Coordinates of C-alpha atoms in Angstrom, one line a residue:
M1 CA 13.2 4.3 13.1
L2 CA 13.8 1.7 10.5
S3 CA 12.1 -1.7 10.9
A4 CA 12.9 -3.8 7.9
H5 CA 10.7 -6.8 7.8
T6 CA 11.7 -9.7 5.6
L7 CA 9.5 -10.8 2.7
K8 CA 10.1 -14.0 0.9
A9 CA 9.9 -13.7 -2.9
Q10 CA 9.9 -16.0 -5.9
R11 CA 10.9 -15.1 -9.5
R12 CA 8.1 -14.8 -12.0
E13 CA 9.1 -16.7 -15.2
K14 CA 5.8 -16.0 -17.0
L15 CA 4.7 -12.4 -17.5
G16 CA 1.5 -10.8 -18.6
S17 CA -1.9 -9.9 -17.3
R18 CA -3.3 -13.5 -17.5
Y19 CA -0.4 -15.0 -15.5
A20 CA -0.6 -12.1 -13.0
Q21 CA -4.3 -12.7 -12.4
R22 CA -3.5 -16.4 -11.8
E23 CA -0.9 -15.4 -9.2
R24 CA -3.3 -13.1 -7.4
A25 CA -6.0 -15.9 -7.4
R26 CA -3.6 -18.1 -5.4
G27 CA -2.9 -15.4 -2.8
M28 CA 0.2 -13.9 -4.3
L29 CA 1.1 -10.3 -5.1
P30 CA 3.0 -9.6 -8.4
G31 CA 5.8 -7.0 -8.2
V32 CA 9.1 -5.9 -9.7
V33 CA 12.5 -5.1 -8.1
Y34 CA 14.8 -2.7 -9.9
G35 CA 17.6 -0.2 -9.4
H36 CA 21.4 0.0 -8.5
G37 CA 22.4 -0.8 -12.0
Q38 CA 20.9 -4.3 -12.0
D39 CA 18.3 -5.7 -14.3
P40 CA 14.7 -5.5 -13.1
V41 CA 13.4 -8.8 -11.7
A42 CA 9.7 -9.7 -11.8
I43 CA 8.7 -11.4 -8.5
T44 CA 5.7 -12.6 -6.5
L45 CA 5.2 -12.0 -2.8
N46 CA 2.7 -13.4 -0.3
A47 CA -0.2 -11.0 -0.6
K48 CA -1.6 -11.2 2.9
E49 CA 1.7 -10.7 4.6
T50 CA 2.9 -7.9 2.3
L51 CA -0.4 -6.0 2.4
R52 CA -0.4 -6.2 6.2
Y53 CA 2.9 -4.4 6.4
L54 CA 2.0 -1.9 3.8
H55 CA -1.2 -1.0 5.6
Q56 CA 0.9 -0.4 8.7
G57 CA 2.9 2.2 6.7
E58 CA 6.0 0.0 6.3
K59 CA 8.2 1.1 3.3
V60 CA 11.6 -0.7 3.7
F61 CA 11.9 -4.4 3.5
T62 CA 14.5 -7.2 3.1
I63 CA 13.7 -9.4 0.1
E64 CA 14.8 -13.0 0.3
M65 CA 14.7 -14.5 -3.1
A66 CA 14.1 -18.2 -3.4
G67 CA 17.4 -19.9 -4.4
E68 CA 19.6 -17.0 -3.4
S69 CA 21.8 -16.9 -0.3
S70 CA 21.7 -13.2 0.5
G71 CA 18.8 -10.8 0.9
Q72 CA 18.3 -7.4 -0.7
T73 CA 17.2 -4.2 1.0
V74 CA 14.4 -2.5 -0.9
I75 CA 12.1 0.5 -0.5
L76 CA 8.6 0.8 -1.7
K77 CA 8.4 3.0 -4.8
D78 CA 4.9 2.6 -6.1
L79 CA 1.6 0.7 -5.6
Q80 CA -0.8 0.0 -8.4
F81 CA -4.5 -0.6 -7.8
D82 CA -7.4 -2.2 -9.6
Y83 CA -9.8 -0.1 -11.7
L84 CA -11.9 0.5 -8.6
G85 CA -8.9 1.9 -6.8
T86 CA -9.4 -0.3 -3.7
N87 CA -7.2 -3.4 -4.1
V88 CA -3.4 -3.4 -4.6
V89 CA -2.6 -5.5 -7.7
H90 CA 1.2 -4.7 -8.2
V91 CA 4.1 -3.4 -6.2
D92 CA 7.3 -1.6 -7.3
L93 CA 10.4 -2.0 -5.1
A94 CA 13.7 -0.3 -5.6
R95 CA 17.1 -1.7 -4.3
V96 CA 18.8 0.6 -1.8
D97 CA 21.7 0.7 0.7
L98 CA 21.0 1.3 4.3
D99 CA 23.3 4.4 4.4
E100 CA 22.0 5.8 1.1
E101 CA 20.2 9.1 1.4
I102 CA 16.7 9.1 0.0
E103 CA 13.5 11.1 -0.1
A104 CA 10.4 9.4 1.1
N105 CA 6.9 10.1 2.4
V106 CA 6.2 9.1 6.0
P107 CA 2.8 9.0 7.7
I108 CA 1.8 11.9 10.0
R109 CA 0.1 10.8 13.3
L110 CA -2.0 13.5 15.1
V111 CA -1.6 13.4 18.8
G112 CA -3.9 15.0 21.4
E113 CA -7.3 16.6 21.2
A114 CA -7.5 20.1 19.7
I115 CA -9.1 22.7 21.9
G116 CA -10.8 24.2 18.8
M117 CA -12.8 21.0 18.3
K118 CA -14.7 21.6 21.5
K119 CA -16.5 24.6 19.9
A120 CA -19.7 24.3 18.0
N121 CA -19.6 23.8 14.2
A122 CA -15.9 23.1 14.3
I123 CA -14.4 21.0 11.6
L124 CA -10.8 19.6 11.4
T125 CA -9.2 19.5 8.0
F126 CA -6.2 17.0 7.6
P127 CA -5.7 16.8 3.8
N128 CA -2.2 15.5 3.6
K129 CA -1.5 12.6 5.9
E130 CA 2.1 12.1 4.8
L131 CA 5.3 14.2 5.1
K132 CA 8.1 14.2 2.6
V133 CA 11.5 13.9 4.3
R134 CA 15.2 13.4 3.4
C135 CA 17.4 10.9 5.3
T136 CA 19.3 7.7 5.0
V137 CA 17.4 4.5 4.6
R138 CA 18.7 3.4 8.1
T139 CA 17.2 6.5 9.8
L140 CA 13.9 6.6 7.9
P141 CA 11.1 6.9 10.6
D142 CA 8.0 4.8 10.6
H143 CA 5.9 7.9 11.2
V144 CA 6.1 11.4 12.6
D145 CA 3.9 12.8 15.4
L146 CA 2.2 16.2 15.4
N147 CA 0.7 17.4 18.7
I148 CA -2.5 19.3 17.9
S149 CA -3.8 19.9 21.5
T150 CA -3.2 23.7 21.3
L151 CA -4.8 24.1 17.9
D152 CA -7.7 26.5 18.1
M153 CA -10.5 27.6 15.8
G154 CA -9.3 29.5 12.8
H155 CA -5.7 28.3 13.2
A156 CA -3.5 25.8 11.4
L157 CA -0.3 23.9 11.9
H158 CA 2.4 23.7 9.2
C159 CA 5.0 21.3 8.0
R160 CA 7.8 23.2 9.8
E161 CA 6.0 22.6 13.1
I162 CA 6.4 18.8 12.9
P163 CA 9.4 17.7 15.1
L164 CA 11.7 15.4 13.2
P165 CA 14.1 12.8 14.5
Q166 CA 17.9 13.5 14.4
G167 CA 19.3 13.1 10.9
V168 CA 15.9 13.5 9.2
K169 CA 15.2 16.7 7.2
L170 CA 12.1 18.2 5.8
A171 CA 11.9 17.8 2.0
E172 CA 8.8 19.9 1.1
D173 CA 7.4 23.4 1.6
P174 CA 7.8 24.3 5.3
D175 CA 4.8 26.6 5.1
A176 CA 2.4 24.0 3.7
I177 CA -0.6 23.5 6.0
V178 CA -0.9 20.0 7.6
V179 CA -4.0 20.4 9.7
S180 CA -6.4 23.3 10.4
I181 CA -9.7 23.9 12.2
T182 CA -12.5 26.0 10.7
M183 CA -16.2 26.6 11.3
V184 CA -18.9 25.0 9.3
K185 CA -21.2 27.6 7.7
E186 CA -24.8 26.7 7.7
E187 CA -26.3 26.7 4.2
V188 CA -29.0 29.2 3.3
A189 CA -32.4 27.6 3.4
A190 CA -33.3 29.0 0.0
E191 CA -30.4 27.1 -1.7
A192 CA -31.7 23.8 -0.3
A193 CA -35.2 24.1 -1.6
T194 CA -37.0 24.5 -5.0
A195 CA -39.2 27.4 -5.9
D196 CA -42.3 25.6 -4.7
G197 CA -40.8 24.7 -1.4
A198 CA -40.0 21.1 -2.2
P199 CA -36.5 19.8 -1.3
A200 CA -34.0 20.2 -4.1
Q201 CA -32.8 16.9 -5.6
P202 CA -29.1 16.4 -5.5
E203 CA -27.2 16.6 -8.8
V204 CA -25.7 13.3 -9.9
I205 CA -22.4 13.5 -11.6
T206 CA -21.1 10.4 -13.3
A207 CA -17.3 10.4 -13.7
K208 CA -15.5 8.1 -16.1
K209 CA -13.6 5.4 -14.2
E210 CA -9.8 5.5 -14.4
E211 CA -8.2 2.7 -16.4
P212 CA -6.1 0.4 -14.3
K213 CA -2.5 1.3 -14.0
D214 CA -1.1 -2.2 -14.3
E215 CA -2.1 -5.8 -14.4
G216 CA -5.6 -5.5 -13.1
G217 CA -7.1 -6.1 -16.5
D218 CA -6.6 -6.2 -20.2
K219 CA -6.5 -2.5 -20.5
G220 CA -4.1 -2.0 -17.6
K221 CA -0.6 -0.6 -17.9
K222 CA 1.9 -2.8 -19.6
E223 CA 3.7 -4.9 -17.0
K224 CA 7.2 -4.1 -16.2
K225 CA 9.8 -6.6 -16.9

C-alpha cells in the first residue's frame, strides 16, 4: 500500500540547460511540480535520495518546499534521461489528493520457480514488468505479485491472473500476456556459416542516438517552467 516518503525541495529561480547542469553537478535533480489548477513550479531535489526511492519503485511523495509550512502530495508522472538513456536528468511530479482516483503503473514481482524452467532449452519471457491499475492515491500498491510456480512450457499468464488488493482495478487489456515460457530453437548450422565453412561475421547495425528529452544538453527538450 501507499508509502509516501518526504522529499525536501527548493525552488529554482534560474531556468535553462546551463543552470540545470550546474544543479546536477552539485548533486541535485531538477524537476517541476504542476497540476490542480496551480502554476507549475520548477524545483530541485536531492538526487541521491530521490533516485534511491525511484529505483525502489516509489511513485507517491510528500514534497516539503523550503519556506512553506505545509507539504504537497505528488505522484511521479515522467522521468527524463540523458542522451545515453541511463541517467535521470529531470523529474515531472503532479499534485494529487490522497482520495483522488488515478491510473498508474505498478511493478510486477514474479514469485516462485516455474516448473517449465526445469526443462531443457526453456526460456522465460517477461516483457512488461509493470501493470496499469486504477485506484485512489491512498490505495496505490507499491507492487503486485504474480505466482509463476505452476507455469509450464508453452503456457503463459495474463494480466487478469494477477491478484489485486481491495479497491484496486485493472486498467489495461486483461488478456495481455505478462509472462510465458517457450523453447529455444537451435539455429541451423548452415545459417551460422559462410559458403566456405568459415563462421559468418555478425552484421553491425548503427542506430542514430535519440536526442535528449530535456535538460541533458543543448539539443534537449525545452525545460518546463
